[in-house]
Coordinates of C-alpha atoms and ligand atoms in Angstrom, one line a residue:
Chain A
M1 CA 0.2 -0.3 -0.1
N2 CA 1.0 3.5 -1.2
A3 CA 0.7 5.9 2.3
L4 CA 0.6 9.4 2.2
V5 CA 0.8 10.9 5.6
F6 CA 0.2 14.8 6.2
I7 CA 2.1 15.8 9.0
E8 CA 1.8 18.8 10.8
Y9 CA 4.7 20.4 13.8
K10 CA 5.5 23.3 16.6
D11 CA 9.0 24.2 17.0
N12 CA 10.2 21.8 14.6
K13 CA 8.9 18.4 16.3
I14 CA 6.4 16.6 14.8
K15 CA 3.2 16.9 16.7
K16 CA 2.1 14.0 19.0
S17 CA -0.6 13.1 16.1
S18 CA 0.8 13.0 13.8
L19 CA 2.8 10.6 14.7
E20 CA -0.3 8.5 15.8
C21 CA -0.7 8.4 12.5
L22 CA 2.8 7.4 11.4
S23 CA 2.6 4.8 13.7
A24 CA -0.9 3.5 11.7
V25 CA 0.7 3.5 8.7
K26 CA 3.7 1.4 9.6
G27 CA 3.9 -2.2 8.0
D28 CA 6.5 -4.1 6.3
S29 CA 3.6 -3.9 3.3
H30 CA 3.7 0.1 3.1
T31 CA 5.6 2.3 1.5
I32 CA 5.5 5.8 3.5
Q33 CA 5.7 9.4 2.2
T34 CA 4.6 12.4 3.9
C35 CA 4.0 15.7 3.5
A36 CA 3.7 18.8 5.4
I37 CA 3.0 22.6 4.9
G38 CA 4.1 26.1 6.4
A39 CA 7.8 27.5 7.7
G40 CA 10.1 24.8 8.5
S41 CA 8.4 22.3 6.7
D42 CA 11.7 20.8 5.3
Q43 CA 13.4 21.1 8.0
L44 CA 11.6 17.7 9.5
T45 CA 13.1 14.8 6.9
A46 CA 15.6 14.1 10.1
A47 CA 12.7 12.6 12.3
L48 CA 11.5 11.3 9.7
G49 CA 13.8 8.9 8.3
A50 CA 13.4 7.1 11.9
W51 CA 9.8 6.4 10.3
G52 CA 10.7 4.8 7.0
V53 CA 9.7 7.5 4.9
T54 CA 11.4 8.3 1.8
K55 CA 10.0 11.2 0.4
H56 CA 8.4 14.4 1.7
Y57 CA 7.4 16.6 0.4
S58 CA 7.6 20.2 1.7
C59 CA 6.0 24.3 1.6
T60 CA 7.8 26.5 2.1
D61 CA 6.4 29.6 0.7
V62 CA 3.0 29.3 3.0
D63 CA 2.9 30.2 6.3
T64 CA -0.6 31.5 7.0
Y65 CA -3.1 29.3 7.4
N66 CA -5.4 29.2 4.4
P67 CA -7.6 26.6 4.1
E68 CA -7.6 26.8 -0.4
L69 CA -3.8 26.7 -0.4
Y70 CA -3.5 24.1 2.0
K71 CA -5.4 22.3 0.3
N72 CA -3.9 23.0 -3.1
F73 CA -0.6 22.0 -2.0
V74 CA -2.3 18.7 -0.9
A75 CA -3.8 18.4 -4.2
K76 CA 0.0 18.7 -6.0
V77 CA 2.0 16.1 -3.6
I78 CA -1.8 14.1 -4.5
E79 CA -0.8 14.5 -8.2
Q80 CA 2.9 13.2 -7.8
T81 CA 2.2 10.4 -5.4
K82 CA -0.9 8.6 -6.1
P83 CA -1.5 7.4 -2.8
D84 CA -4.2 4.6 -1.9
V85 CA -5.0 5.8 1.7
I86 CA -4.1 9.4 2.8
V87 CA -3.6 9.9 6.8
A88 CA -4.5 12.8 8.8
T89 CA -5.4 14.1 11.4
S90 CA -9.6 14.6 12.6
N91 CA -9.2 18.2 13.8
N92 CA -10.0 21.4 12.4
V93 CA -6.7 21.6 9.3
G94 CA -8.0 17.9 8.9
R95 CA -11.4 18.6 8.8
D96 CA -10.8 22.0 7.2
I97 CA -8.8 20.6 4.0
F98 CA -9.6 17.1 3.5
P99 CA -13.3 17.3 2.5
R100 CA -12.7 19.1 -0.9
V101 CA -9.7 16.8 -1.4
A102 CA -11.5 13.8 -1.2
A103 CA -14.6 15.7 -3.4
Q104 CA -11.6 16.9 -6.1
F105 CA -10.3 13.2 -6.8
S106 CA -12.6 11.0 -5.7
M107 CA -11.6 9.2 -2.9
A108 CA -13.2 7.5 0.4
Y109 CA -13.2 10.1 3.3
M110 CA -14.2 9.9 7.2
S111 CA -13.0 11.7 9.7
D112 CA -12.4 10.5 13.8
I113 CA -11.6 7.7 13.3
T114 CA -10.8 5.5 16.4
E115 CA -10.0 2.3 15.9
V116 CA -7.4 1.4 12.5
E117 CA -5.8 -1.7 11.6
M118 CA -3.8 -2.1 8.0
D119 CA -1.9 -5.1 7.8
S120 CA -4.1 -7.2 5.3
D121 CA -7.3 -5.3 5.2
L122 CA -8.0 -2.2 6.2
E123 CA -10.1 -2.0 9.4
V124 CA -11.4 1.1 10.2
K125 CA -13.9 1.7 13.6
R126 CA -15.0 5.0 14.6
P127 CA -17.8 6.6 16.9
L128 CA -21.4 7.4 15.8
Y129 CA -23.9 9.8 18.1
A130 CA -21.7 10.9 20.4
G131 CA -19.7 7.2 21.2
K132 CA -23.3 6.5 21.7
C133 CA -22.8 4.0 19.8
T134 CA -19.3 2.8 17.8
A135 CA -19.0 0.9 13.2
Q136 CA -17.0 -0.5 11.5
V137 CA -16.2 1.9 8.1
T138 CA -16.6 -0.6 5.4
F139 CA -15.0 0.9 2.1
T140 CA -17.7 -0.4 -1.4
D141 CA -15.1 0.1 -3.9
D142 CA -11.3 0.9 -4.8
S143 CA -11.2 4.1 -4.9
G144 CA -8.2 6.0 -2.9
K145 CA -9.4 6.3 1.4
I146 CA -8.4 9.5 3.4
L147 CA -8.7 9.0 6.8
L148 CA -8.9 11.2 9.8
L149 CA -7.3 9.6 13.3
R150 CA -9.0 11.4 16.0
P151 CA -5.9 12.2 18.3
N152 CA -5.0 10.4 21.3
Q153 CA -6.1 7.3 20.1
I154 CA -3.6 5.4 18.2
S155 CA -0.2 4.4 20.6
V156 CA 2.5 5.4 19.1
V157 CA 5.4 2.4 18.1
E158 CA 9.1 2.8 18.3
A159 CA 9.7 4.5 14.7
S160 CA 14.1 2.5 14.4
E161 CA 14.4 3.1 10.3
S162 CA 17.4 4.4 9.5
V163 CA 16.3 5.8 6.1
T164 CA 17.4 8.6 4.5
T165 CA 14.1 11.0 4.0
E166 CA 14.4 12.4 0.2
N167 CA 13.0 16.6 1.2
I168 CA 10.7 17.6 -3.0
A169 CA 10.2 21.5 -2.6
I170 CA 6.7 22.0 -4.0
A171 CA 6.0 25.4 -4.5
A172 CA 2.4 27.0 -3.4
G173 CA -0.2 27.2 -6.0
A174 CA -1.1 31.0 -7.3
P175 CA -4.5 31.9 -5.0
S176 CA -7.0 31.7 -6.3
G177 CA -8.3 35.2 -5.5
Q178 CA -11.3 33.3 -4.1
S179 CA -10.4 33.8 -0.4
E180 CA -7.3 35.7 1.2
T181 CA -6.5 34.6 4.9
L182 CA -6.9 38.1 7.2
S183 CA -5.6 37.3 10.5
V184 CA -4.4 34.7 12.4
E185 CA -3.9 35.0 16.2
K186 CA -2.8 32.2 18.6
G187 CA -4.2 31.3 21.7
E188 CA -2.4 31.8 24.7
S189 CA -3.1 28.4 25.8
E190 CA -0.3 26.9 26.2
K191 CA -2.1 23.9 27.1
L192 CA -3.6 21.0 24.8
D193 CA -6.7 21.2 23.0
L194 CA -10.0 19.1 25.1
T195 CA -9.6 16.3 21.6
E196 CA -5.4 15.8 22.5
A197 CA -5.3 16.4 25.9
E198 CA -4.5 13.1 28.6
T199 CA -6.5 14.2 31.8
I200 CA -8.8 16.8 31.6
V201 CA -10.7 18.6 34.5
S202 CA -14.2 20.0 33.7
G203 CA -16.5 21.4 35.8
G204 CA -20.5 21.9 35.5
R205 CA -23.2 24.2 37.8
G206 CA -21.5 23.0 41.0
L207 CA -18.8 24.9 41.1
K208 CA -22.4 27.8 41.6
E209 CA -20.3 30.8 40.2
A210 CA -17.6 31.6 37.1
E211 CA -15.4 33.0 39.1
N212 CA -14.6 29.3 41.5
F213 CA -13.0 28.0 37.6
K214 CA -10.2 28.8 39.8
L215 CA -10.5 26.4 41.4
L216 CA -10.3 23.8 38.6
H217 CA -7.0 25.5 37.2
D218 CA -5.8 25.7 40.0
L219 CA -6.6 21.3 40.4
A220 CA -5.8 21.1 36.5
A221 CA -1.9 22.3 37.2
P222 CA -0.3 19.5 39.1
L223 CA -2.0 16.7 36.5
N224 CA -0.3 18.7 33.5
A225 CA -4.8 19.0 32.8
T226 CA -7.1 21.1 30.1
V227 CA -9.6 22.4 31.5
G228 CA -14.0 21.6 30.3
A229 CA -17.0 22.2 30.9
S230 CA -20.7 21.1 30.8
R231 CA -22.9 22.8 28.4
A232 CA -24.4 24.1 31.4
V233 CA -22.4 26.3 32.6
V234 CA -21.3 27.8 29.1
D235 CA -24.9 28.4 28.4
L236 CA -24.4 30.7 31.5
G237 CA -21.3 32.4 30.0
W238 CA -18.8 31.2 31.9
V239 CA -16.5 29.7 29.9
P240 CA -16.1 29.8 25.9
H241 CA -18.0 27.4 23.6
S242 CA -14.6 25.6 22.9
L243 CA -14.9 24.3 26.4
Q244 CA -17.2 22.4 26.3
V245 CA -17.7 18.8 26.4
G246 CA -20.6 16.6 25.2
Q247 CA -22.9 15.9 22.2
T248 CA -22.8 19.5 21.0
G249 CA -19.5 20.3 22.4
K250 CA -16.3 17.9 22.0
T251 CA -16.5 14.6 22.1
V252 CA -12.9 13.7 24.0
A253 CA -11.4 10.1 25.1
P254 CA -9.0 11.1 28.2
S255 CA -6.3 9.0 29.7
L256 CA -8.4 10.4 33.0
Y257 CA -11.2 13.0 33.3
F258 CA -12.7 14.4 36.3
A259 CA -16.3 15.3 36.5
I260 CA -16.9 18.2 39.4
G261 CA -20.2 19.3 39.9
I262 CA -21.3 17.8 36.9
S263 CA -24.6 15.8 36.9
G264 CA -24.1 12.9 34.1
A265 CA -27.3 14.3 31.7
I266 CA -26.9 11.3 28.4
Q267 CA -25.5 15.1 26.1
H268 CA -22.7 15.3 28.0
L269 CA -21.8 11.3 28.6
A270 CA -22.1 11.2 25.0
G271 CA -18.5 13.0 24.7
M272 CA -17.1 11.6 27.9
S273 CA -18.0 8.5 28.2
G274 CA -14.6 7.2 26.2
S275 CA -12.7 8.6 28.8
K276 CA -10.4 5.4 30.0
N277 CA -10.7 6.4 34.0
V278 CA -13.2 8.9 35.0
V279 CA -13.6 10.4 38.5
A280 CA -16.4 11.9 39.7
I281 CA -17.0 14.5 42.6
N282 CA -20.6 15.4 43.1
K283 CA -22.7 15.6 46.4
D284 CA -25.4 14.1 45.0
E285 CA -24.1 10.1 45.8
K286 CA -27.9 9.5 43.0
A287 CA -25.7 12.0 40.2
P288 CA -26.2 9.9 36.8
I289 CA -22.4 10.9 36.5
F290 CA -21.7 7.6 38.7
Q291 CA -22.4 5.1 37.3
K292 CA -20.3 5.9 34.1
S293 CA -17.4 6.3 36.0
T294 CA -14.7 4.2 37.9
Y295 CA -13.8 6.5 41.2
G296 CA -16.7 8.6 42.7
L297 CA -16.1 10.8 45.8
V298 CA -19.1 11.8 46.9
G299 CA -19.2 15.4 49.2
D300 CA -18.9 19.4 48.8
L301 CA -16.4 20.1 46.0
F302 CA -15.6 22.9 48.0
E303 CA -14.4 20.8 50.1
I304 CA -12.7 18.3 48.4
V305 CA -11.0 19.9 45.4
P306 CA -8.9 21.9 47.5
V307 CA -7.3 18.9 49.0
L308 CA -7.1 17.1 46.1
T309 CA -4.8 19.9 44.2
E310 CA -2.5 20.6 47.4
K311 CA -2.2 16.0 47.8
L312 CA -1.4 16.4 44.0
K313 CA 1.3 19.3 44.5
S314 CA 2.6 17.6 47.2
L315 CA 3.3 13.9 45.3
Chain B
M1 CA -29.5 37.2 -4.4
R2 CA -30.3 33.6 -3.3
I3 CA -29.7 31.2 0.0
F4 CA -29.0 27.8 0.5
V5 CA -29.4 26.5 3.6
C6 CA -28.5 23.4 3.8
I7 CA -29.9 20.9 6.8
K8 CA -30.1 16.9 7.9
Q9 CA -32.4 16.0 11.0
V10 CA -30.6 14.2 13.3
P11 CA -32.2 11.6 16.0
D12 CA -32.1 14.0 19.5
T13 CA -29.8 14.2 21.5
E14 CA -31.8 12.2 24.5
T15 CA -31.9 9.4 22.4
R16 CA -30.5 6.2 23.6
I17 CA -29.2 4.4 21.1
K18 CA -30.4 0.2 20.3
L19 CA -29.1 -1.4 17.7
T20 CA -31.3 -3.5 15.4
S21 CA -31.1 -6.8 15.8
D22 CA -28.2 -7.7 13.0
S23 CA -26.3 -4.8 14.2
Q24 CA -25.9 -2.8 10.8
G25 CA -27.6 -0.1 12.2
I26 CA -29.5 1.9 14.7
D27 CA -32.9 0.6 15.4
P28 CA -35.2 4.1 15.2
T29 CA -38.4 3.2 16.6
G30 CA -39.2 5.5 18.8
V31 CA -36.3 8.3 17.6
K32 CA -37.1 11.9 17.6
W33 CA -35.7 13.5 14.5
V34 CA -35.0 16.7 15.2
I35 CA -33.0 19.6 13.0
N36 CA -29.3 19.1 13.5
P37 CA -28.3 21.6 16.6
Y38 CA -25.7 23.5 14.7
D39 CA -28.0 23.9 11.7
E40 CA -30.4 25.6 13.7
F41 CA -27.0 28.6 13.7
A42 CA -26.8 28.6 8.9
I43 CA -30.9 29.1 9.1
E44 CA -30.5 32.0 11.2
E45 CA -27.8 33.4 10.0
A46 CA -29.6 33.0 6.9
I47 CA -32.8 34.6 7.7
R48 CA -30.6 37.6 9.0
F49 CA -29.1 38.1 6.2
K50 CA -32.9 38.4 4.7
E51 CA -33.7 40.5 7.1
A52 CA -30.8 42.9 6.7
N53 CA -31.1 42.7 2.5
D54 CA -33.5 43.1 -0.1
D55 CA -34.4 40.3 -2.8
V56 CA -32.9 37.2 -0.4
Q57 CA -34.4 34.2 -0.9
V58 CA -34.0 32.2 1.7
T59 CA -33.8 27.8 0.3
A60 CA -33.7 24.9 3.0
I61 CA -32.0 22.1 1.3
T62 CA -32.0 18.5 2.1
V63 CA -31.4 15.1 1.4
G64 CA -34.0 11.9 3.2
P65 CA -36.8 10.6 3.0
K66 CA -39.8 12.9 2.4
A67 CA -41.4 11.3 5.7
R68 CA -39.4 11.7 7.7
V69 CA -37.5 15.3 6.8
N70 CA -40.4 16.5 5.9
N71 CA -40.9 18.2 9.6
A72 CA -36.9 19.1 9.6
L73 CA -38.2 21.7 6.4
L74 CA -41.1 23.0 7.4
T75 CA -39.6 24.2 11.1
A76 CA -36.9 25.9 8.9
M77 CA -39.8 27.9 6.5
A78 CA -41.5 28.6 10.8
M79 CA -38.1 30.3 11.2
G80 CA -39.1 32.6 8.4
V81 CA -36.8 30.6 5.3
D82 CA -39.1 31.5 2.2
D83 CA -39.1 27.7 0.5
S84 CA -37.3 24.3 0.4
L85 CA -35.4 21.4 -1.9
L86 CA -36.3 18.1 -0.9
V87 CA -33.9 15.5 -2.6
N88 CA -36.4 12.3 -1.5
T89 CA -34.3 9.2 -1.5
D90 CA -34.4 6.4 1.4
A91 CA -31.0 5.8 0.7
A92 CA -28.3 5.8 3.1
L93 CA -25.4 7.7 1.2
D94 CA -22.3 8.6 2.3
A95 CA -21.2 12.2 2.7
L96 CA -19.5 12.6 -1.4
T97 CA -23.0 11.1 -2.9
T98 CA -24.3 13.0 -0.8
A99 CA -22.3 16.9 -1.4
Q100 CA -22.8 15.5 -5.4
A101 CA -26.7 15.4 -4.2
L102 CA -26.8 19.2 -3.4
A103 CA -24.2 20.0 -5.9
N104 CA -26.4 19.2 -9.4
A105 CA -29.8 20.1 -6.9
I106 CA -28.3 23.5 -6.8
K107 CA -26.9 24.0 -9.8
A108 CA -29.8 23.4 -11.4
E109 CA -31.6 26.5 -9.4
G110 CA -29.6 28.3 -11.2
E111 CA -27.4 31.8 -9.1
F112 CA -26.1 31.7 -6.3
G113 CA -24.8 33.5 -3.3
L114 CA -24.8 31.9 -0.4
V115 CA -25.0 28.6 0.9
L116 CA -24.5 28.3 4.8
A117 CA -25.2 24.9 6.5
G118 CA -23.9 22.8 10.1
K119 CA -20.3 22.8 11.2
L120 CA -21.4 18.7 11.6
A121 CA -23.9 17.1 12.1
I122 CA -23.9 15.1 15.5
D123 CA -25.5 12.1 14.1
G124 CA -22.1 10.9 12.5
N125 CA -19.7 13.8 13.3
V126 CA -18.1 13.2 9.8
S127 CA -18.3 17.2 8.6
A128 CA -17.8 17.1 5.2
V129 CA -20.6 17.5 2.8
P130 CA -20.5 21.4 3.4
L131 CA -16.9 21.3 2.6
M132 CA -17.5 18.7 0.0
L133 CA -20.6 20.6 -1.5
A134 CA -18.1 23.8 -1.8
E135 CA -15.4 22.4 -3.8
L136 CA -18.4 20.5 -6.6
L137 CA -19.8 23.9 -6.6
G138 CA -16.1 25.7 -7.3
I139 CA -16.9 28.0 -4.2
P140 CA -14.2 28.9 -1.6
H141 CA -15.2 27.9 2.5
A142 CA -15.1 29.0 6.2
S143 CA -15.9 26.5 8.4
V144 CA -16.6 26.5 12.0
V145 CA -17.0 29.9 12.0
N146 CA -18.4 32.4 14.7
S147 CA -18.8 35.7 13.1
T148 CA -19.4 37.0 9.8
E149 CA -19.0 40.5 7.7
Y150 CA -21.0 41.1 4.8
S151 CA -19.1 43.9 2.3
D152 CA -20.8 44.1 -1.8
G153 CA -19.5 40.8 -2.8
F154 CA -17.9 39.7 -0.1
V155 CA -17.9 38.0 3.4
T156 CA -15.7 37.9 5.9
A157 CA -15.8 34.9 8.4
G158 CA -14.0 34.3 11.6
R159 CA -13.8 31.4 13.4
E160 CA -12.0 29.9 16.8
I161 CA -9.7 26.7 16.9
E162 CA -8.2 25.0 18.9
G163 CA -5.4 26.2 21.5
G164 CA -8.5 29.2 22.1
T165 CA -6.6 30.7 18.1
T166 CA -8.6 33.0 16.2
E167 CA -8.7 32.9 12.4
K168 CA -10.4 34.8 10.3
F169 CA -10.6 34.7 6.4
K170 CA -12.1 37.0 3.3
L171 CA -14.4 34.4 1.6
R172 CA -16.4 36.6 -2.2
L173 CA -19.3 35.8 -2.8
P174 CA -20.7 32.9 -3.4
A175 CA -19.2 31.2 -0.4
M176 CA -20.2 28.3 1.5
I177 CA -20.3 29.1 5.6
T178 CA -20.1 26.5 8.0
A179 CA -22.1 27.2 11.5
N180 CA -20.4 27.1 15.0
K181 CA -21.8 28.3 18.3
G182 CA -21.8 31.5 19.1
L183 CA -22.3 32.4 15.7
N184 CA -25.6 33.3 16.9
K185 CA -28.7 32.9 18.6
P186 CA -31.2 31.1 16.5
R187 CA -35.3 31.8 17.7
F188 CA -37.7 30.0 17.6
A189 CA -40.6 29.1 15.1
S190 CA -43.5 31.6 15.7
L191 CA -47.1 30.4 16.0
P192 CA -47.7 32.3 13.0
G193 CA -45.2 31.4 11.6
I194 CA -46.0 28.0 12.1
M195 CA -49.1 29.1 9.5
K196 CA -47.4 30.2 6.9
A197 CA -44.9 27.8 6.4
K198 CA -47.1 25.5 6.1
K199 CA -48.1 27.0 2.9
K200 CA -44.5 27.3 1.3
P201 CA -43.5 25.4 -1.7
I202 CA -41.5 22.1 -0.6
K203 CA -40.1 21.1 -4.5
E204 CA -38.9 17.8 -4.0
V205 CA -36.4 15.4 -7.0
S206 CA -35.0 12.5 -7.3
L207 CA -31.7 11.3 -7.2
D208 CA -32.4 9.7 -11.2
D209 CA -33.1 13.7 -12.0
L210 CA -30.0 14.4 -10.1
G211 CA -27.9 11.9 -12.3
I212 CA -27.1 10.4 -8.5
K213 CA -26.4 6.5 -8.5
T214 CA -26.3 5.2 -5.7
E215 CA -23.1 2.5 -7.2
S216 CA -21.4 5.8 -6.2
I217 CA -21.0 5.0 -2.6
K218 CA -18.2 4.4 -1.3
V219 CA -18.6 4.3 2.6
K220 CA -20.7 2.2 4.5
F221 CA -21.1 2.2 8.3
T222 CA -21.8 -1.9 9.5
N223 CA -21.4 -3.6 12.5
F224 CA -22.8 -1.6 15.3
E225 CA -21.8 -2.2 19.0
L226 CA -23.2 -0.3 21.5
P227 CA -19.9 0.8 24.2
A228 CA -19.2 -2.3 27.0
E229 CA -20.4 -1.5 30.0
K230 CA -18.6 -0.3 33.2
P231 CA -17.5 -1.5 36.1
A232 CA -19.1 -0.4 39.0
C233 CA -17.1 2.7 40.0
K234 CA -15.4 2.4 43.6
M235 CA -17.1 4.5 46.3
L236 CA -14.7 6.4 48.6
G237 CA -16.2 7.0 51.6
G238 CA -14.4 9.4 54.6
S239 CA -13.9 13.2 55.1
P240 CA -12.5 14.7 52.1
E241 CA -8.7 14.0 53.1
D242 CA -9.7 9.9 53.2
Q243 CA -11.7 10.2 50.0
V244 CA -8.7 12.0 48.4
N245 CA -5.6 9.9 49.7
E246 CA -7.4 6.9 48.7
L247 CA -8.4 8.6 45.8
V248 CA -4.7 9.3 44.9
K249 CA -3.2 5.9 45.9
L250 CA -6.0 4.0 43.0
L251 CA -4.8 6.0 40.3
Q252 CA -0.8 5.2 41.3
E253 CA -1.5 2.1 41.5
E254 CA -4.8 0.8 39.8
A255 CA -5.4 2.7 37.3
K256 CA -1.9 3.7 36.6
V257 CA -2.4 7.0 35.7
L258 CA -0.3 9.6 37.8
Ligands
FAD401 C1 -29.9 19.4 22.5 C2 -28.8 19.8 24.0 C3 -28.2 19.7 23.4 C4 -26.6 19.4 24.3 N1 -25.6 19.0 24.8 C5 -25.3 19.4 26.0 C6 -23.1 19.0 25.9 O1 -22.2 19.5 24.7 N2 -22.3 18.4 27.0 C7 -23.1 18.6 27.9 O2 -22.4 18.9 28.8 N3 -24.2 19.0 28.2 C8 -25.5 18.9 27.0 N4 -27.1 19.6 27.3 C9 -27.0 19.9 28.5 C10 -27.5 19.0 29.4 O3 -29.0 18.3 28.8 C11 -27.2 19.0 30.8 O4 -28.3 20.0 30.9 C12 -25.9 19.8 31.3 O5 -24.7 19.2 31.2 C13 -25.7 19.9 32.8 O6 -25.1 20.6 33.0 P1 -24.2 20.3 34.9 O7 -24.6 18.6 35.1 O8 -22.7 21.5 34.9 O9 -25.2 21.9 35.5 P2 -27.2 20.1 36.0 O10 -27.0 19.0 35.7 O11 -27.6 21.5 37.3 O12 -25.6 19.3 37.6 C14 -25.3 20.3 39.0 C15 -24.0 18.7 39.4 O13 -23.4 19.4 40.3 C16 -23.8 19.4 41.8 N5 -23.8 19.6 42.2 C17 -24.0 21.2 43.1 N6 -23.3 21.4 44.0 C18 -22.6 21.1 44.8 C19 -20.9 21.2 45.5 N7 -20.6 22.0 46.5 N8 -20.3 19.6 45.2 C20 -20.7 18.9 44.2 N9 -21.9 19.0 43.2 C21 -22.4 20.1 43.5 C22 -25.1 18.6 41.8 O14 -25.5 17.9 43.1 C23 -25.3 18.4 40.3 O15 -24.9 16.7 40.0 C24 -27.7 19.7 25.6 C25 -28.9 19.6 26.0 C26 -29.4 20.2 24.8 C27 -31.0 20.1 25.0

């Protein structure tokens, strides 16, 4: 199989989510080629060699995100590499460019993939209804496939090859004049996004007031966690929608999820029930969140959370 | 100017998903169908544009079985959409085939200035149809949009992505915008609106009319599974200090996540 992996990187380092994509395609019977766009996208060959990547396509003339230019770059790479399968991360970049690529090349497309097996036959699974069930993704013909992998689902294997990766520079196409990027302002948050976080500390209406989210930020610090929220507190305007976990927010699957002052409504459970371990802190022992939790602490969050924070700091 | 709003019907978020006996799909008995929540922001955006500009016709467009999706179209028209275009089919299409059907239906209608859709549908969460449609129509797009500003022949669209990064794009119309929560606050259909909707036209076309063949479906969902039952929750007792000590021990030794 001829695979093309779309690589994202930061500070000259390949992002973990892209290493997960490389891990998914790694196998003796595959040729892996990669592509990346942005300043420094040509500097990744040393790291890619360990993954057995023979050819890396890069484009350094575009640095500001623009869906049209990114897509045109990927289209040029596809014309040169003719991949059977393209693998990228299911995030706001992947989801912004690959549906158009799929339409242009009439390829099969699937996002949010949580399990993938490429050894013999291609086996792919993903959640549906925000995690209320999962299904197998079946491809009915042999057209090329675009697979977008949800972060944090595929374990990163060790890369131990020593191939020399050839860098092939691709010139960005001229913009069509249809679209223009006016501004990109990096968020100050150094924290991982909810969808990529290993640990999430989520709060709900039980926190009583917006200011009390500080308790959660204090708890998140020693855990190196990302803060999330229920819809109730998003609707109250305490935190932005980008923090909402649930069926109309983000679907998350961290190793450790704290639900603090969250009742566990079906829409919230849908978004976080894929978490490997769930700790619920709630004063109501009948709160539905306990049915989906690994560990339950019944009590006042205002008493428990500060004690927990201090304990974690002392570790 | 003609605006198309793509809408989809999805199971209400309260729905408990049950599988069919062969596990090849979900059991639709008792499912309450609603307009995909993100599509409501798209509908609202279109109606506001119509209210602020002269000579705007807003058309809701959907692909699906008439008996089921009719209600969604009526709701959209009760909110203020002028008319509807229904691609009536029982077939379970994949994203690309759906986008092809929508593209052919829209092209057959003639000129348009804007296409709106929700950023994703909360059933499949595939979030592909609108951008595939934009590609097939040859128009630019901005996705996951939470702010818009229109000026002659252009739209400026803002979005917030991972890590709180904000991006702003200027698109030449016609363009595709996919709506995120925060773009606006969708209105409820008024009683007079509901009465009026009943008289608004719904134009029906078939996949055949549009030259779409179900053989072109490339992707199917099969072998559905419900999540494994979680083992019972371990309830930790005692004072806050006791609970915390026990929790930290379990997270270290049992869950091995600290
Ligand atoms: C179409 C639709 C989509 C939705 N999508 C989502 C979604 O994506 N995500 C989502 O989260 N919700 C969603 N909801 C809303 C959902 O139904 C619930 O209303 C919401 O999740 C409740 O939030 P909560 O748990 O913070 O608040 P509540 O249900 O009010 O729960 C507060 C909890 O805090 C506990 N508590 C109070 N004080 C304390 C204390 N001092 N110490 C400890 N515990 C305390 C209470 O016992 C209670 O369990 C959606 C609803 C609809 C209709």
